[in-house]
Coordinates of C-alpha atoms in Angstrom, one line a residue:
Chain G
M183 CA 0.0 0.0 0.0
A184 CA 2.8 2.4 0.8
N185 CA 4.2 1.8 -2.7
R186 CA 0.9 2.8 -4.2
R187 CA 0.8 5.9 -2.1
C188 CA 4.3 6.9 -3.1
F189 CA 3.4 6.3 -6.7
Q190 CA 0.2 8.3 -6.5
T191 CA 1.9 11.3 -4.9
L192 CA 4.7 11.1 -7.4
A193 CA 2.3 10.9 -10.3
R194 CA 0.4 13.9 -9.0
C195 CA 3.6 15.8 -8.7
L196 CA 4.7 14.9 -12.1
R197 CA 1.3 15.8 -13.6
S198 CA 1.4 19.2 -11.9
I199 CA 4.9 19.7 -13.2
R200 CA 3.7 18.8 -16.6
T201 CA 1.1 21.5 -16.6
L202 CA 3.6 24.1 -15.6
T203 CA 6.7 23.4 -17.7
P204 CA 7.5 20.2 -19.6
I205 CA 10.4 18.4 -18.0
S206 CA 12.2 18.3 -21.3
E207 CA 12.7 22.1 -21.1
C208 CA 13.8 22.0 -17.5
L209 CA 16.1 19.1 -18.1
A210 CA 17.4 20.4 -21.4
P211 CA 20.8 21.4 -20.1
Y212 CA 21.3 18.0 -18.5
T213 CA 22.3 15.0 -20.4
A214 CA 20.5 11.7 -20.0
P215 CA 23.3 9.7 -18.3
A216 CA 24.1 12.6 -15.9
L217 CA 20.4 12.8 -14.9
S218 CA 20.2 9.0 -14.4
Q219 CA 23.2 9.2 -12.1
T220 CA 21.8 12.1 -10.0
L221 CA 18.2 10.9 -9.7
P222 CA 18.4 7.2 -9.6
N223 CA 15.6 6.3 -7.3
Y224 CA 12.8 8.7 -8.2
I225 CA 12.1 8.3 -11.9
F226 CA 14.0 5.4 -13.2
L227 CA 11.9 2.5 -11.7
N228 CA 10.7 -0.4 -13.8
K229 CA 7.4 0.1 -15.4
F230 CA 7.1 3.8 -14.3
K231 CA 6.8 6.2 -17.1
V232 CA 8.0 9.8 -17.1
Y233 CA 6.4 12.5 -19.2
Q234 CA 9.2 13.9 -21.3
V235 CA 10.2 13.8 -24.9
P236 CA 13.4 11.8 -24.7
A237 CA 11.6 9.1 -22.8
R238 CA 13.6 6.1 -24.0
S239 CA 16.8 7.4 -22.5
F240 CA 15.4 7.4 -19.0
C241 CA 12.9 4.6 -18.9
S242 CA 14.2 1.1 -19.0
R243 CA 11.4 -0.6 -20.8
H244 CA 8.7 1.7 -22.1
S245 CA 8.8 4.2 -25.0
E246 CA 5.5 6.1 -24.7
S247 CA 4.1 7.9 -21.8
E248 CA 0.4 8.2 -21.1
D249 CA -1.8 9.2 -18.2
D250 CA -3.1 5.7 -17.6
D251 CA 0.4 4.3 -17.2
Y252 CA 1.0 6.1 -13.9
E253 CA -1.5 3.8 -12.4
S254 CA -0.4 0.7 -14.2
G255 CA 3.0 1.4 -12.7
E256 CA 1.7 0.7 -9.3
E257 CA 0.8 -2.8 -10.0
E258 CA 3.3 -5.5 -9.3
D259 CA 4.7 -7.7 -12.0
Y260 CA 2.2 -10.2 -13.2
G261 CA 3.5 -13.6 -12.0
E262 CA 3.1 -16.5 -14.3
N263 CA -0.3 -18.1 -13.8
E264 CA -0.2 -21.7 -12.7
E265 CA -0.5 -23.9 -15.7
D266 CA -3.9 -25.3 -15.9
I267 CA -2.7 -28.0 -18.1
A268 CA -1.9 -31.0 -15.9
D269 CA 1.2 -31.9 -17.9
L270 CA 4.1 -29.9 -16.6
S271 CA 7.5 -30.6 -17.9
A272 CA 9.9 -32.5 -15.7
E273 CA 11.8 -29.3 -14.9
E274 CA 8.7 -27.5 -13.8
K275 CA 7.7 -30.4 -11.6
V276 CA 11.1 -30.4 -9.9
K277 CA 10.9 -26.6 -9.5
E278 CA 7.4 -26.8 -7.9
A279 CA 8.5 -29.6 -5.7
T280 CA 11.6 -27.7 -4.4
E281 CA 9.5 -24.7 -3.7
I282 CA 7.2 -26.7 -1.5
G283 CA 10.3 -28.2 0.2
Y284 CA 11.1 -31.6 -1.1
T285 CA 13.0 -33.4 -3.9
V286 CA 12.2 -36.7 -5.3
L287 CA 15.1 -39.0 -5.5
G288 CA 13.6 -42.0 -7.1
P289 CA 11.7 -45.3 -6.3
L290 CA 12.7 -47.5 -3.4
Q291 CA 14.7 -50.5 -4.5
K292 CA 14.4 -53.8 -2.8
S293 CA 18.1 -53.7 -1.9
D294 CA 17.9 -50.4 -0.1
R295 CA 18.1 -50.8 3.7
V296 CA 16.4 -47.6 4.4
F297 CA 14.5 -48.4 7.6
K298 CA 16.9 -48.2 10.4
L299 CA 16.7 -48.4 14.2
Y300 CA 15.7 -45.3 16.1
E301 CA 18.5 -42.7 16.5
P302 CA 18.2 -40.0 19.2
V303 CA 18.3 -37.1 16.7
F304 CA 15.6 -34.7 15.7
A305 CA 15.1 -32.2 12.9
V306 CA 12.5 -29.4 12.4
V307 CA 11.4 -29.7 8.8
Q308 CA 9.1 -27.5 6.7
I309 CA 6.8 -28.8 3.9
G310 CA 4.7 -26.3 2.2
S311 CA 3.5 -24.1 5.1
H312 CA 3.6 -26.8 7.8
Q313 CA 6.5 -27.5 10.1
F314 CA 7.1 -30.8 11.9
K315 CA 9.6 -31.9 14.6
V316 CA 10.8 -35.1 13.2
S317 CA 12.9 -38.1 14.2
N318 CA 14.0 -41.4 12.7
G319 CA 11.1 -43.7 12.1
D320 CA 8.3 -41.1 12.5
T321 CA 5.2 -40.8 10.4
I322 CA 4.0 -37.5 9.0
Y323 CA 0.8 -36.6 7.2
T324 CA 1.1 -33.7 4.8
E325 CA -1.0 -32.2 2.1
R326 CA -0.9 -34.3 -1.1
L327 CA 2.5 -34.1 -2.7
K328 CA 1.8 -34.1 -6.4
H329 CA 5.0 -35.3 -8.1
C330 CA 5.8 -38.4 -6.2
D331 CA 4.4 -41.9 -6.2
I332 CA 4.2 -44.6 -3.5
N333 CA 7.5 -46.1 -2.4
D334 CA 9.4 -43.0 -3.6
K335 CA 12.4 -41.8 -1.7
L336 CA 12.3 -38.0 -1.0
V337 CA 14.8 -35.5 0.4
L338 CA 13.2 -32.8 2.4
N339 CA 15.3 -29.7 1.9
K340 CA 13.9 -27.1 4.2
V341 CA 15.4 -28.0 7.5
L342 CA 15.1 -25.3 10.1
M343 CA 16.7 -26.9 13.1
L344 CA 18.7 -30.0 14.0
G345 CA 19.3 -31.4 17.4
S346 CA 20.8 -34.4 19.2
Q347 CA 21.5 -35.2 22.8
A348 CA 24.7 -33.2 22.9
Q349 CA 24.3 -30.6 20.2
T350 CA 21.6 -28.2 18.7
I351 CA 22.0 -26.4 15.3
I352 CA 19.6 -23.6 14.5
G353 CA 19.2 -22.4 11.0
R354 CA 18.8 -18.8 9.9
P355 CA 16.2 -19.5 8.7
V356 CA 17.2 -22.7 6.9
L357 CA 20.2 -25.0 7.3
P358 CA 21.7 -25.4 3.8
E359 CA 23.6 -28.6 4.3
A360 CA 21.1 -30.5 6.2
A361 CA 18.9 -33.2 4.6
V362 CA 16.0 -35.3 5.9
H363 CA 15.3 -38.5 3.9
A364 CA 11.8 -39.9 3.8
V365 CA 9.8 -42.5 2.0
V366 CA 6.2 -42.0 0.6
E367 CA 3.9 -44.6 2.2
E368 CA 0.4 -43.6 1.2
H369 CA -1.7 -41.1 -0.8
A370 CA -5.1 -41.3 0.8
L371 CA -8.2 -39.3 1.5
D372 CA -9.0 -38.1 5.0
A373 CA -12.3 -38.9 6.7
K374 CA -15.3 -36.9 5.4
V375 CA -16.0 -33.6 7.0
I376 CA -19.5 -32.2 6.6
I377 CA -19.7 -28.5 6.2
F378 CA -23.1 -27.4 7.3
K379 CA -24.3 -23.9 7.0
K380 CA -27.6 -22.6 8.4
K381 CA -29.3 -19.3 8.9
R382 CA -32.1 -19.7 11.3
R383 CA -35.6 -18.4 10.4
K384 CA -34.4 -17.6 6.9
N385 CA -35.0 -20.9 5.2
Y386 CA -31.3 -21.3 4.4
R387 CA -29.5 -24.6 4.8
R388 CA -26.5 -26.0 2.9
T389 CA -24.6 -29.3 3.4
K390 CA -21.3 -29.9 1.7
G391 CA -18.9 -32.9 2.2
H392 CA -15.1 -32.5 2.0
R393 CA -12.3 -35.1 2.0
Q394 CA -8.8 -33.8 2.2
E395 CA -6.1 -35.5 0.1
L396 CA -3.1 -36.4 2.3
T397 CA 0.3 -38.0 1.9
K398 CA 1.8 -40.2 4.5
L399 CA 5.6 -40.0 4.8
R400 CA 7.9 -42.1 6.9
I401 CA 11.1 -40.4 8.0
T402 CA 14.1 -42.6 7.5
D403 CA 17.3 -40.6 8.0
I404 CA 18.5 -37.2 9.2
Q405 CA 21.8 -35.9 7.9
G406 CA 23.8 -32.9 8.9
I407 CA 24.5 -33.5 12.6
E408 CA 26.8 -35.9 14.5
K409 CA 24.9 -38.9 15.7
P410 CA 25.9 -40.5 19.0
E411 CA 27.4 -44.0 18.7
N412 CA 25.2 -46.9 19.5
T413 CA 26.1 -48.4 22.9
M414 CA 23.0 -50.5 23.4
P415 CA 23.4 -54.2 23.0
L416 CA 21.7 -55.5 19.9
P417 CA 18.7 -57.9 20.6
P418 CA 19.7 -60.8 18.3
Q419 CA 23.1 -61.2 19.9
T420 CA 21.7 -61.4 23.4
K421 CA 19.2 -64.1 22.2
E422 CA 22.0 -66.1 20.7
K423 CA 24.0 -65.8 23.9
E424 CA 21.0 -67.0 25.9
K425 CA 20.5 -70.0 23.7
A426 CA 24.2 -70.8 23.9
E427 CA 24.1 -70.6 27.7
K428 CA 21.0 -72.8 27.8
K429 CA 22.7 -75.4 25.7
V430 CA 25.8 -75.4 27.9
A431 CA 23.5 -75.7 31.0
M432 CA 21.7 -78.7 29.5
E433 CA 24.8 -80.5 28.5
A434 CA 26.3 -79.9 32.0
Chain Q
M16 CA 0.4 -48.0 -0.7
S17 CA 3.2 -49.6 1.2
L18 CA 4.2 -50.0 4.8
R19 CA 7.9 -49.9 5.2
G20 CA 8.3 -50.9 1.6
V21 CA 5.7 -53.7 1.6
W22 CA 2.8 -53.2 -0.7
Q23 CA -0.5 -53.4 1.1
L24 CA -3.0 -54.0 -1.7
K25 CA -2.8 -57.6 -2.7
K26 CA -5.6 -58.2 -5.1
L27 CA -7.9 -56.0 -7.2
V28 CA -11.2 -57.6 -8.5
V29 CA -12.8 -55.8 -11.4
S30 CA -16.4 -57.0 -11.7
F31 CA -18.5 -55.8 -14.5
C32 CA -21.6 -56.6 -16.5
D33 CA -21.7 -57.4 -20.2
W34 CA -25.1 -56.1 -20.9
G35 CA -25.8 -53.2 -18.5
G36 CA -25.3 -49.5 -19.4
S37 CA -23.8 -48.6 -16.0
S38 CA -20.8 -50.8 -16.9
R39 CA -19.9 -48.9 -20.0
G40 CA -17.2 -46.9 -18.3
I41 CA -15.6 -49.9 -16.8
R42 CA -15.7 -51.9 -20.0
A43 CA -14.0 -49.0 -21.8
F44 CA -11.5 -48.9 -18.9
M45 CA -10.8 -52.6 -19.2
E46 CA -10.0 -52.1 -22.9
S47 CA -8.0 -49.0 -22.8
E48 CA -6.3 -48.3 -19.4
L49 CA -6.3 -51.6 -17.5
P50 CA -3.3 -53.2 -19.3
A51 CA -1.2 -50.1 -18.5
F52 CA -2.4 -50.2 -14.9
I53 CA -1.4 -53.9 -14.6
E54 CA 2.0 -53.2 -16.1
K55 CA 2.7 -50.4 -13.7
N56 CA 1.9 -52.6 -10.7
P57 CA 3.5 -56.0 -11.1
Q58 CA 3.1 -56.7 -7.4
L59 CA -0.7 -56.5 -7.7
E60 CA -3.0 -59.4 -8.7
V61 CA -5.8 -58.0 -10.9
V62 CA -8.7 -60.3 -11.7
T63 CA -11.7 -59.4 -14.0
E64 CA -15.0 -61.0 -13.2
L65 CA -18.2 -61.1 -15.2
N66 CA -21.1 -60.4 -12.9
R67 CA -24.2 -60.1 -15.1
G68 CA -27.2 -58.1 -13.8
Y69 CA -25.2 -56.1 -11.2
H70 CA -23.6 -52.7 -11.2
P71 CA -19.8 -52.7 -11.8
L72 CA -17.5 -52.9 -8.7
L73 CA -13.9 -52.5 -7.9
K74 CA -12.9 -54.7 -4.9
G75 CA -9.6 -54.2 -3.2
F76 CA -8.1 -56.9 -0.8
Y77 CA -5.5 -55.6 1.6
K78 CA -2.9 -57.3 3.7
N79 CA -4.7 -56.3 6.9
K80 CA -7.6 -58.5 5.7
N81 CA -9.6 -55.5 4.9
E82 CA -11.8 -55.3 1.8
R83 CA -12.7 -52.1 0.1
V84 CA -15.6 -52.2 -2.3
V85 CA -16.2 -49.2 -4.6
C86 CA -19.2 -49.1 -6.9
V87 CA -18.2 -47.5 -10.2
K88 CA -21.5 -47.4 -11.9
N89 CA -22.0 -44.8 -14.6
M90 CA -18.5 -43.5 -14.3
T91 CA -16.2 -42.6 -17.2
Q92 CA -12.9 -44.5 -17.8
E93 CA -10.8 -41.7 -16.2
D94 CA -12.9 -41.8 -13.1
V95 CA -12.6 -45.6 -12.9
L96 CA -8.8 -45.2 -13.3
Q97 CA -8.8 -42.7 -10.5
C98 CA -10.8 -45.0 -8.2
A99 CA -8.4 -47.9 -9.0
S100 CA -5.4 -45.7 -8.3
R101 CA -6.9 -44.6 -5.0
L102 CA -7.3 -48.2 -3.9
R103 CA -3.8 -48.9 -4.9
N104 CA -2.4 -45.9 -3.1
S105 CA -4.1 -46.5 0.2
Q106 CA -3.2 -48.7 3.2
G107 CA -6.5 -50.5 3.7
R108 CA -7.0 -49.1 7.2
K109 CA -10.3 -47.8 8.4
V110 CA -10.9 -44.2 7.4
L111 CA -10.9 -42.3 10.7
K112 CA -10.4 -38.7 11.5
L113 CA -6.7 -38.0 12.1
K114 CA -5.9 -37.3 15.7
T115 CA -2.4 -35.9 15.0
R116 CA -0.5 -35.3 11.8
H117 CA 2.7 -36.5 13.4
V118 CA 2.9 -40.1 14.8
T119 CA 6.0 -41.0 16.7
K120 CA 7.1 -43.5 19.4
H121 CA 9.9 -41.3 20.7
P122 CA 8.5 -37.8 21.2
S123 CA 11.6 -36.3 23.0
V124 CA 15.3 -36.4 22.1
Q125 CA 16.7 -34.0 24.6
G126 CA 14.3 -34.7 27.4
T127 CA 10.7 -33.5 27.9
W128 CA 10.5 -30.0 29.1
S129 CA 9.0 -29.2 32.5
T130 CA 8.8 -26.1 34.6
D131 CA 11.6 -27.4 36.9
L132 CA 14.0 -28.0 34.1
K133 CA 17.2 -25.9 34.5
I134 CA 19.5 -25.5 31.4
A135 CA 23.2 -25.2 32.3
N136 CA 24.9 -22.4 30.4

């Protein structure tokens, strides 16, 4: 809003200046490059047009000046509208995905041993607009992620904080070298929510059902922080030891 | 869907009717899109069943012994494909309202906070 106000006052000033003396006469003694150096911020903004005859030398893009264009200069750049066509190219898919906060690595192979034991390390991860405090082996339900299939490995890029039992690393706002690996488990619909609207005594009643599309991710690995070494005895070894001890006892 | 890498949907039964008009979509689906669907999912057992006089159905059998039956009467082939994909993408569990979006067995790494906790500097 402040931008619009500045533009409007500037426009009004310029219009008033226009009625008095054209800028070309005032600025006649000055050369274009000298002026652009002295008055960088006021007139030479993108999409803002100045009333004067040698318009091209000052304005970066536009050649003509009109009254209407003062107002069009207030508007921001038109962002590219989202493609309505469902077929985005692979690059655009990757770009969209990274904006939301994840990268698809590829499908899970049978030989991948991705599901490890619990490690006492956590990360705060952002997907879209939601943030989760995540650890190894956790499950997360997010909004439907479009460009990944079931059993796909993902890398979640937006990591805001990492922590372990001895260390905490806080990002400003994101940690660039941290990565959280996850596997897509499910694309499903949530339970139905009934949206019921009523205005009493006005004969107005509306019922609408809604099922949100969700994706379930299982977090497999957190990278970017030192993990403590595993000092717990592994269960299979203890069982084998017990069996061996029992055998010895039987024989004896 | 898959739980820790294991696919949950074991079998998909496509039951249709030869004669009925409500099966038009599923018949077209079986001709055009079902072969591609089967190729993309080699782990899935797809069976087509002729059930005359009944509306067309898609039955999904899951590893947790759950059966999900979806009636696809009067649907277009794209809709039938979407239904089949949904069955394949889901886990077979009962559709309940989510209590939390984050399910974990180890909620705390550095110790649960309490008012008595004193952090050494």
